[in-house]
mmCIF file of C-alpha atoms and ligand atoms in Angstrom:
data_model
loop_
_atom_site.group_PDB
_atom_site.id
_atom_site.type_symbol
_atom_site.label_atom_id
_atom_site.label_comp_id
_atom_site.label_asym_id
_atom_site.label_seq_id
_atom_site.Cartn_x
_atom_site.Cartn_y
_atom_site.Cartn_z
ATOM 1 C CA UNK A 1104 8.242 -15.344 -18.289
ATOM 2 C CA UNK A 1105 10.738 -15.736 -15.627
ATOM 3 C CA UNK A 1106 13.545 -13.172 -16.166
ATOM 4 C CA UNK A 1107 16.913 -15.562 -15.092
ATOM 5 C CA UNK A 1108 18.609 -13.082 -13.623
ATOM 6 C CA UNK A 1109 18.368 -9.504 -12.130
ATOM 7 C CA UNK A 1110 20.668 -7.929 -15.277
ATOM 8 C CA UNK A 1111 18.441 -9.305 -17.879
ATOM 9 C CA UNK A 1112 15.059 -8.585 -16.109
ATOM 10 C CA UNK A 1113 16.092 -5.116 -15.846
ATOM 11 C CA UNK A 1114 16.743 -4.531 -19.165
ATOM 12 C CA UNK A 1115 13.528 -6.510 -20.326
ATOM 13 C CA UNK A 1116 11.593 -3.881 -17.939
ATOM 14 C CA UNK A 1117 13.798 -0.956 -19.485
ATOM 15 C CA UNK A 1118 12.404 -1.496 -22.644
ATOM 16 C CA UNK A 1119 8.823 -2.244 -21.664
ATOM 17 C CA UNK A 1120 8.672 1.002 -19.926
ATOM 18 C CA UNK A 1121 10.151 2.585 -23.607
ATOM 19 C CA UNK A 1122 7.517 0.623 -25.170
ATOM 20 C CA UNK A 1123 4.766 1.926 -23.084
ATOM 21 C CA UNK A 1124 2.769 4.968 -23.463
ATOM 22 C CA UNK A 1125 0.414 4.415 -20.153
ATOM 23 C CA UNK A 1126 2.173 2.386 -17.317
ATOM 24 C CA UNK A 1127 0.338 2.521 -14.105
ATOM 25 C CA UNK A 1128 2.307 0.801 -11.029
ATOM 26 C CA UNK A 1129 0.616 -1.316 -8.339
ATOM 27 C CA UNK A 1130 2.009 -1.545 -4.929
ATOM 28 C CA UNK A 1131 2.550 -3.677 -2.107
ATOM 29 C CA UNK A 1132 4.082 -3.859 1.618
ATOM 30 C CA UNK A 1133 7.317 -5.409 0.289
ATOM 31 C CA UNK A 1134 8.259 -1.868 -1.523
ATOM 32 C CA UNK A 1135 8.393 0.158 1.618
ATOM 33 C CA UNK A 1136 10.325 -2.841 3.604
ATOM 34 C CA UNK A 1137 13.831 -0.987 2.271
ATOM 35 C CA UNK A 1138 12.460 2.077 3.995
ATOM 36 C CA UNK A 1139 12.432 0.105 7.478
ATOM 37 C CA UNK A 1140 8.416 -0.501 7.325
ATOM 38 C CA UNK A 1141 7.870 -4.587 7.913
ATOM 39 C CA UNK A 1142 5.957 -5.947 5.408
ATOM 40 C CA UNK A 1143 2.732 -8.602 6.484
ATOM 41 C CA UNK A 1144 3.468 -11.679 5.931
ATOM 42 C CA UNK A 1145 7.624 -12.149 5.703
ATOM 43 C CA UNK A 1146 9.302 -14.094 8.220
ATOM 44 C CA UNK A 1147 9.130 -11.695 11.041
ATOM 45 C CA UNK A 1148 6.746 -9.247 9.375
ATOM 46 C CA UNK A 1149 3.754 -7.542 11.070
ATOM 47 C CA UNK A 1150 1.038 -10.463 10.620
ATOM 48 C CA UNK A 1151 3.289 -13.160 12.560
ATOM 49 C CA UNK A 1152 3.654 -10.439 15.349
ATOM 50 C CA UNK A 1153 -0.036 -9.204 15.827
ATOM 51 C CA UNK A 1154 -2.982 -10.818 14.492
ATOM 52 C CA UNK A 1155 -5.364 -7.970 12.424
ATOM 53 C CA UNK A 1156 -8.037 -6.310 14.649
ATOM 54 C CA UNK A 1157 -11.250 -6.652 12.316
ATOM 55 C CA UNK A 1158 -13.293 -3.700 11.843
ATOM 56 C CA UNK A 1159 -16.670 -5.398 13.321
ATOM 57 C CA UNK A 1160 -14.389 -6.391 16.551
ATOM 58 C CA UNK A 1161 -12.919 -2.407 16.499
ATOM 59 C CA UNK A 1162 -16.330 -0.993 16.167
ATOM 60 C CA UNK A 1163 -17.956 -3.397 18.795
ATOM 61 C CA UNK A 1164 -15.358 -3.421 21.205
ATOM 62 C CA UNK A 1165 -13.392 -0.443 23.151
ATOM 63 C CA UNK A 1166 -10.178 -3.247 24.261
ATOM 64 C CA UNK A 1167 -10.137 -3.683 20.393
ATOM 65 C CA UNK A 1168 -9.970 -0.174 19.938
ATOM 66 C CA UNK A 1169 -7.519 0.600 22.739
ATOM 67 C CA UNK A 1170 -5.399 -2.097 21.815
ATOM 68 C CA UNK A 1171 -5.132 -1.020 17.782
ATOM 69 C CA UNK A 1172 -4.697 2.571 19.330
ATOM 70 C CA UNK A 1173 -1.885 1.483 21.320
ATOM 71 C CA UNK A 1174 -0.291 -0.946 17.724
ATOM 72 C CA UNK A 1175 -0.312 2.470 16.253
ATOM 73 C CA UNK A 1176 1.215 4.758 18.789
ATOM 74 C CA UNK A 1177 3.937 1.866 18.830
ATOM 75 C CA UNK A 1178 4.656 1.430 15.464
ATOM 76 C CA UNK A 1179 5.017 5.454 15.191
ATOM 77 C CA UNK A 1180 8.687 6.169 15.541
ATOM 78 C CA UNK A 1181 8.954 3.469 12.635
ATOM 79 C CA UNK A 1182 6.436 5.267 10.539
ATOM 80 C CA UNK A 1183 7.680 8.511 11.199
ATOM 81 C CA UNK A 1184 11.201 7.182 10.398
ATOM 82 C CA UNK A 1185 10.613 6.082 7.063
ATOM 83 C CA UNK A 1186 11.622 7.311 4.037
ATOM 84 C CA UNK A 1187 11.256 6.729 0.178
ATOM 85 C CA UNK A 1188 13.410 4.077 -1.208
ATOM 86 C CA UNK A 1189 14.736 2.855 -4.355
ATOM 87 C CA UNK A 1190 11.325 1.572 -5.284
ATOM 88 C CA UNK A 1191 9.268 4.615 -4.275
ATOM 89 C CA UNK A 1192 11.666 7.383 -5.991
ATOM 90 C CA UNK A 1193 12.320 4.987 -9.503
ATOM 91 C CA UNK A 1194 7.821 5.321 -9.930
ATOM 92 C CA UNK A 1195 8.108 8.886 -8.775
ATOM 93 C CA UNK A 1196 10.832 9.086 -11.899
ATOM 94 C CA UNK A 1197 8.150 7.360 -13.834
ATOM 95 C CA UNK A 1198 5.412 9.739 -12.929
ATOM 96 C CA UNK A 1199 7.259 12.937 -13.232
ATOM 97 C CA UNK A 1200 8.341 12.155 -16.949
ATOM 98 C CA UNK A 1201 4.640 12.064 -17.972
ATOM 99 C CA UNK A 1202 3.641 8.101 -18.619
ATOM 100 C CA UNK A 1203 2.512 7.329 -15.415
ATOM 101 C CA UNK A 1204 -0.518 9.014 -14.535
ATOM 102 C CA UNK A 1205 -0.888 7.927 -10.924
ATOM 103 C CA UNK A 1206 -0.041 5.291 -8.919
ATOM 104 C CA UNK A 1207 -2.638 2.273 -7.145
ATOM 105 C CA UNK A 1208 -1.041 1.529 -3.635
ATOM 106 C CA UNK A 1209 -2.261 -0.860 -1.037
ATOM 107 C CA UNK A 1210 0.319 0.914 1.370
ATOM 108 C CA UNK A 1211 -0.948 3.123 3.993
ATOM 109 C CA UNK A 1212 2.704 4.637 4.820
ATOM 110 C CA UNK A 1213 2.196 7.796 2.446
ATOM 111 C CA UNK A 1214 5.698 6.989 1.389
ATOM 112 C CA UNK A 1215 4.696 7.252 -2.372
ATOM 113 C CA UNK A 1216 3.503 10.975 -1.845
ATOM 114 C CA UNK A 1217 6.759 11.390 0.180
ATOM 115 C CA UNK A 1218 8.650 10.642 -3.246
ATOM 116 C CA UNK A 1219 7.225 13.201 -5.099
ATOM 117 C CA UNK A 1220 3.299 11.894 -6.448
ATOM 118 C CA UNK A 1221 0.591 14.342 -5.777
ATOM 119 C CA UNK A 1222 -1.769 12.976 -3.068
ATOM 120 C CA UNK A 1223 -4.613 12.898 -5.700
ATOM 121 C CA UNK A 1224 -2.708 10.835 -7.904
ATOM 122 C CA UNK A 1225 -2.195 7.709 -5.290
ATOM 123 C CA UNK A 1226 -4.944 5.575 -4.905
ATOM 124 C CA UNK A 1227 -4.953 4.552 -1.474
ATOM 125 C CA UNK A 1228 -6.764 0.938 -1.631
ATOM 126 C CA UNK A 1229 -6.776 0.856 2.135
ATOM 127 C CA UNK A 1230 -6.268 3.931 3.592
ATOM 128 C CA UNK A 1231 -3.740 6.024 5.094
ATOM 129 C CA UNK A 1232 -2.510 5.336 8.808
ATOM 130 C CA UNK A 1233 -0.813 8.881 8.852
ATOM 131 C CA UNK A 1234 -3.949 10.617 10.469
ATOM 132 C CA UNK A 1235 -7.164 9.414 11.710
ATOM 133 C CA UNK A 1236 -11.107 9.628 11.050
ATOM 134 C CA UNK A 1237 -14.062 9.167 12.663
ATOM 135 C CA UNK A 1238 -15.901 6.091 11.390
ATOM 136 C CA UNK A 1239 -19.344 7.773 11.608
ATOM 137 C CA UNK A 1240 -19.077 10.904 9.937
ATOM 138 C CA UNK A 1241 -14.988 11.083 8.544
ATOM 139 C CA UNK A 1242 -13.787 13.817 10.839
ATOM 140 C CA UNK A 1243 -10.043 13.959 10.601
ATOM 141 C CA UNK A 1244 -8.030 13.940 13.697
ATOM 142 C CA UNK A 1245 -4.446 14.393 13.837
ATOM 143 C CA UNK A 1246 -2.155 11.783 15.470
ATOM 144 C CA UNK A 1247 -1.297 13.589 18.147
ATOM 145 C CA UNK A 1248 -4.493 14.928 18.732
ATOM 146 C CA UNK A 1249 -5.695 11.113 19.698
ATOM 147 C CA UNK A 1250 -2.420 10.062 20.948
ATOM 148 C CA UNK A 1251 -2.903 13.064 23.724
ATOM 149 C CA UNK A 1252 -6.212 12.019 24.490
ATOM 150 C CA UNK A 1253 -5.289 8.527 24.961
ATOM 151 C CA UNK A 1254 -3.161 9.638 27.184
ATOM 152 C CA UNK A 1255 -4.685 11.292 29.571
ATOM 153 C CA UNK A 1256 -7.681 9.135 29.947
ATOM 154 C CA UNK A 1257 -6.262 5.647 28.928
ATOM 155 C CA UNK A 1258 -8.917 4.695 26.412
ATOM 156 C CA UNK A 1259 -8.860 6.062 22.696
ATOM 157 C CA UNK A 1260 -11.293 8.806 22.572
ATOM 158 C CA UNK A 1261 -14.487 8.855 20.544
ATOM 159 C CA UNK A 1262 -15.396 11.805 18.094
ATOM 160 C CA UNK A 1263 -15.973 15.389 19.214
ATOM 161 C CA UNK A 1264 -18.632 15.653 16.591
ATOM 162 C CA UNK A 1265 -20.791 12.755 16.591
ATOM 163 C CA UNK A 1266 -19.468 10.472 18.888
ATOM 164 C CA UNK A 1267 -18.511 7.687 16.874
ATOM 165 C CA UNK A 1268 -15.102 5.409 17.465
ATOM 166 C CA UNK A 1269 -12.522 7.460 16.133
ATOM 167 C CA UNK A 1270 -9.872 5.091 13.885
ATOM 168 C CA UNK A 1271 -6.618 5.526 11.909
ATOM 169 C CA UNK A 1272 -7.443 6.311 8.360
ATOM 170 C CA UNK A 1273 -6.853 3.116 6.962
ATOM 171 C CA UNK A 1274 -9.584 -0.248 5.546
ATOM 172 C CA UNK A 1275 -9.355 -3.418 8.239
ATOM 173 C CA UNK A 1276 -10.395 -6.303 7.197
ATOM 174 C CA UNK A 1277 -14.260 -6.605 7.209
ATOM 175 C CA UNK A 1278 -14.449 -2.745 6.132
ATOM 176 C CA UNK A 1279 -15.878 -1.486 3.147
ATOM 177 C CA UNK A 1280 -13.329 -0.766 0.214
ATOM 178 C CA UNK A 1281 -13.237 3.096 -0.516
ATOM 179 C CA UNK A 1282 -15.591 3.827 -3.468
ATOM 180 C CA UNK A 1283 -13.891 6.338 -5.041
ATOM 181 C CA UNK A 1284 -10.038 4.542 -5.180
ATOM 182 C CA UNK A 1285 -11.836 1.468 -6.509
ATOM 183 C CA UNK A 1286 -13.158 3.365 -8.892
ATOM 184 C CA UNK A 1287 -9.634 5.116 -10.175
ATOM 185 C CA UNK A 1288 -7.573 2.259 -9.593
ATOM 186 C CA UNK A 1289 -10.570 -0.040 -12.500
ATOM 187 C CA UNK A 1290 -10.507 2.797 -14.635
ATOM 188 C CA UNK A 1291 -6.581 2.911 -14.496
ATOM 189 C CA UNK A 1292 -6.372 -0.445 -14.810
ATOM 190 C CA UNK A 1293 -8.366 -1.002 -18.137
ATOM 191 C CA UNK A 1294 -6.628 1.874 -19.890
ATOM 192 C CA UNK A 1295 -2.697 1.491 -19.058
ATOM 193 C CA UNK A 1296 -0.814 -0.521 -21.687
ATOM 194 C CA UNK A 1297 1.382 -1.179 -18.541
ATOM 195 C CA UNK A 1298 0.529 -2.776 -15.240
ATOM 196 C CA UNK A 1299 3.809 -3.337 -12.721
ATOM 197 C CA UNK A 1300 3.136 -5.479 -9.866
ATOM 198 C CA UNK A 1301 5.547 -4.953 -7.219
ATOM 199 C CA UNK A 1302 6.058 -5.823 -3.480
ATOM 200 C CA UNK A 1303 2.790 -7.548 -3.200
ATOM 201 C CA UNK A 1304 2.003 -11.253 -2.264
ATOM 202 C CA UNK A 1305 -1.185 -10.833 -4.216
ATOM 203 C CA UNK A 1306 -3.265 -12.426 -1.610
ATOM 204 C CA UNK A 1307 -5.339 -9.372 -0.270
ATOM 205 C CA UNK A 1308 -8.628 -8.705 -2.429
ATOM 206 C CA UNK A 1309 -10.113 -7.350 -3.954
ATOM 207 C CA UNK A 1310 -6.799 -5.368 -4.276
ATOM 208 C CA UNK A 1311 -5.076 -8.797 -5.999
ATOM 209 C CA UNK A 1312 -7.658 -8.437 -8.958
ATOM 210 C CA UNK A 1313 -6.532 -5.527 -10.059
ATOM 211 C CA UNK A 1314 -2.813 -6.886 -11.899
ATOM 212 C CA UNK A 1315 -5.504 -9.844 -13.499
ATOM 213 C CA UNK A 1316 -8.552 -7.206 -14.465
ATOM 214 C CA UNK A 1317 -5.128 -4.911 -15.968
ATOM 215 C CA UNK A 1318 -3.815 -8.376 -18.283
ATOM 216 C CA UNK A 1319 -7.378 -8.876 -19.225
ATOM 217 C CA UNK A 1320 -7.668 -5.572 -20.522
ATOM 218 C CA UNK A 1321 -4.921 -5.740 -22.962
ATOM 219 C CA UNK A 1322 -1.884 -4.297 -20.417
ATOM 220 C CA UNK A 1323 1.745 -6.185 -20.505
ATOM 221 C CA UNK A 1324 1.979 -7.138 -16.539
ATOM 222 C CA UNK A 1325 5.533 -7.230 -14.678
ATOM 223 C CA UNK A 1326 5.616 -8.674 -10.916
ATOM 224 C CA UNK A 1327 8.462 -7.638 -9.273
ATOM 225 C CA UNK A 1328 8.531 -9.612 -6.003
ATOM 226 C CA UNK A 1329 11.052 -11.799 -4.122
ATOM 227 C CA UNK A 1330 8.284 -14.660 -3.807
ATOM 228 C CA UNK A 1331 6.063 -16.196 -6.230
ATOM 229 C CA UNK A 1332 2.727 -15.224 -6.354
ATOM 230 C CA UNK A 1333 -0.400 -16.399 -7.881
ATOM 231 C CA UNK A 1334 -0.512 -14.157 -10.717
ATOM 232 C CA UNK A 1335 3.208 -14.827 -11.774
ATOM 233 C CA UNK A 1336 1.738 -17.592 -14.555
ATOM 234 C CA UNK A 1337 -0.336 -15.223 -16.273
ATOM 235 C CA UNK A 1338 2.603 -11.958 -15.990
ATOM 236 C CA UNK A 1339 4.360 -11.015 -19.130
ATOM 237 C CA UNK A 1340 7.584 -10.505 -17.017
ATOM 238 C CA UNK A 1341 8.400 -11.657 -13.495
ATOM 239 C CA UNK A 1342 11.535 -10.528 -11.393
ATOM 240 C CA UNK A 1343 11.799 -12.689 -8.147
ATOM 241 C CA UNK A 1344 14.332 -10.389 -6.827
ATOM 242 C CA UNK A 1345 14.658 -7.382 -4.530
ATOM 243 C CA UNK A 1346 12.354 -4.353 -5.252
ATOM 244 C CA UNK A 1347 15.413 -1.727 -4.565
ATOM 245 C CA UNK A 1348 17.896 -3.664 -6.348
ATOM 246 C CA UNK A 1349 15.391 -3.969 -9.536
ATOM 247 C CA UNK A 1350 13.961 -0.268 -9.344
ATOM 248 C CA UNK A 1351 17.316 1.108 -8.434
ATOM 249 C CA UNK A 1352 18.415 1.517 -12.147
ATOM 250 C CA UNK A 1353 15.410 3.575 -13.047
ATOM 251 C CA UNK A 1354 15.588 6.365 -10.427
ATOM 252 C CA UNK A 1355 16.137 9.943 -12.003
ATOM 253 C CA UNK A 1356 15.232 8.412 -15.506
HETATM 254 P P1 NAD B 814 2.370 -8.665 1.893
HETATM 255 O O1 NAD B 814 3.115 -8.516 3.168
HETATM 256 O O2 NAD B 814 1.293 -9.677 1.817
HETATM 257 O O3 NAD B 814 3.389 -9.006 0.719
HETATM 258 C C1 NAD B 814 4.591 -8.302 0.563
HETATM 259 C C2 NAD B 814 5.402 -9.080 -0.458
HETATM 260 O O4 NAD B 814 6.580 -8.328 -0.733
HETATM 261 C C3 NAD B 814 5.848 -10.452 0.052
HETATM 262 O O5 NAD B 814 5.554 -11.427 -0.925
HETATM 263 C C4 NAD B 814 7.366 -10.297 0.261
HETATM 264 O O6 NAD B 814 8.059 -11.478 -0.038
HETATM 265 C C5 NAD B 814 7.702 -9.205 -0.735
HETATM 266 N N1 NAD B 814 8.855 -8.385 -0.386
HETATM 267 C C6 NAD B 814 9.155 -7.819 0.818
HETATM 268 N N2 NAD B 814 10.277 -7.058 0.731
HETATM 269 C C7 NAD B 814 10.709 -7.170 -0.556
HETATM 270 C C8 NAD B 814 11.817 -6.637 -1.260
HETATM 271 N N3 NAD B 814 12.701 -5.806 -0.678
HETATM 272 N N4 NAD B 814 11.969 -6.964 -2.570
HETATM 273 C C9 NAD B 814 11.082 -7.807 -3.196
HETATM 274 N N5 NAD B 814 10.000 -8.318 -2.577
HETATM 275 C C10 NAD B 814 9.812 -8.008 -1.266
HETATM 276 O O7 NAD B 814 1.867 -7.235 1.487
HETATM 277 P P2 NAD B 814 0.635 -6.783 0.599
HETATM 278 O O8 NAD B 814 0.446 -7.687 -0.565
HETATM 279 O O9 NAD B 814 0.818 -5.328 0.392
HETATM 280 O O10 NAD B 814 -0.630 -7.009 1.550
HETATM 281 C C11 NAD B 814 -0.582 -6.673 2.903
HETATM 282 C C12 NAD B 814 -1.556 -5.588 3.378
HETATM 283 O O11 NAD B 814 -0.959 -5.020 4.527
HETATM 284 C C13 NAD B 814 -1.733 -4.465 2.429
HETATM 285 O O12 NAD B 814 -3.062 -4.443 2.113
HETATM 286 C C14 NAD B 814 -1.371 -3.188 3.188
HETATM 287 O O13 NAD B 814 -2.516 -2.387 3.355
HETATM 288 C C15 NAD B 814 -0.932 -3.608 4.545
HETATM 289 N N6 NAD B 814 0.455 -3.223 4.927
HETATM 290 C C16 NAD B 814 0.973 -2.032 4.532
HETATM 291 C C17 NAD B 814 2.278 -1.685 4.887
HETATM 292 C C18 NAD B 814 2.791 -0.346 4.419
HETATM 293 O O14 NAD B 814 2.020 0.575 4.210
HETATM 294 N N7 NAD B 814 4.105 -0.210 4.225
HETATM 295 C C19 NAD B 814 3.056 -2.558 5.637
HETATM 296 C C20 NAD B 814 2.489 -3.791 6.048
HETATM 297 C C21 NAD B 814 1.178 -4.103 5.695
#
């Protein structure tokens, strides 16, 4: 169902979420776009800028590294900028008053522990661009530690350990899904009675089967998003309005 207008989708939510004894959000780009991060695939968002680096081009090439080294280092003062909005703090509401036992996040911003989650309870589908790894044996490097580096020489700089391409923390395209966050984010999906969609076009999988695996389970689904998406036929509530404007009313609850 369609709610008509913002009022009356935000009380339909309000008493979902009263109704609910599990609710376990989902979220996309389009929740941290109030915070000043652009989303992928808006008018002007990040995907009509740069096209993605895949990981098989990053690994094989050191241009393709340099040049999603040098994407990074520029989108840093944006990053670093950032802060939770409407969106982020109304879940962080959520989780602190006990029915939302941790959140599944396709964001790599770290905006949702910003608002208050504990890191183990986001499930970071791909990644976390806020530090870096090494692709052969998961070192973590700092930012600034590779930024430094680049620096000097020109070229991003391989791992002091083993050698391998060193690469923000974050799942390209072509790169294995993390085991252990698919893992969470099924289990969480099969046992919430409440699955809310929000800010994502629902186009990225296997991240976009977890709002259909949630339904099929049992769980009510909400999609809060200012576009349709594929899912919104099968959602027991959609709000095609803005995230901030929707979420707004449950911060502090
Ligand atoms: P997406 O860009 O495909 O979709 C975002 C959706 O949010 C769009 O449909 C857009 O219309 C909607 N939207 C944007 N601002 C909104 C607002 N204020 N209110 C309501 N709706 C709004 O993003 P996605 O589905 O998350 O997939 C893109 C991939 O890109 C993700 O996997 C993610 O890893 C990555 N990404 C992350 C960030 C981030 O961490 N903030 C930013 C860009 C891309």
């Amino acid at each position: 169902m369609i709610a008509s207008d913002i009022r009356s989708g935000v009380e339909r939510l309000g008493d979902m979420i009263a109704e609910a004894s599990i609710i376990v959000p989902f979220t996309g780009a389009g929740i941290s776009t109030e915070s000043g991060i652009p989303d992928f695939r808006s008018p002007g968002g990040l995907w009509t800028r740069n096209r993605p680096i895949p990981f098989d081009e990053f690994v094989a090439n050191r241009d393709a590294r340099d040049e999603a080294w040098r994407r990074r280092f520029a989108m840093e003062p944006t990053f670093a900028a950032a802060r939770p909005g409407r969106g982020h703090r109304a879940l962080a509401s959520l989780y602190r008053a006990g029915k939302t036992p941790a959140i599944i996040t396709q964001n790599i911003d770290n905006l949702h522990q910003a608002s208050g989650f504990k890191a183990d309870d986001v499930i970071e589908l791909h990644g976390n661009t806020t530090f870096a790894r090494c692709i052969g044996c998961g070192q973590a490097y700092g930012l600034p530690w590779v930024r430094e580096r680049f620096e000097e020489s020109g070229s991003a700089p391989d791992c002091t350990v083993c050698d391998e391409p060193v690469k923000t923390a974050t799942i390209s395209f072509g790169q294995a899904m993390p085991e252990d966050a698919m893992r969470r984010a099924t289990e969480l999906a099969q046992e919430c009675d409440l699955f809310l969609a929000i800010g994502s076009s629902l186009v990225v999988w296997p991240a976009a089967g977890f709002p259909l695996m949630a339904k099929r389970s049992g769980a009510k689904l909400v999609i809060i998003n200012n576009e349709p998406t594929e899912q919104d036929d099968i959602a027991d509530l959609v709000i095609r309005h803005d995230i901030g404007e929707t979420l707004g009313p449950f911060v502090g609850n």
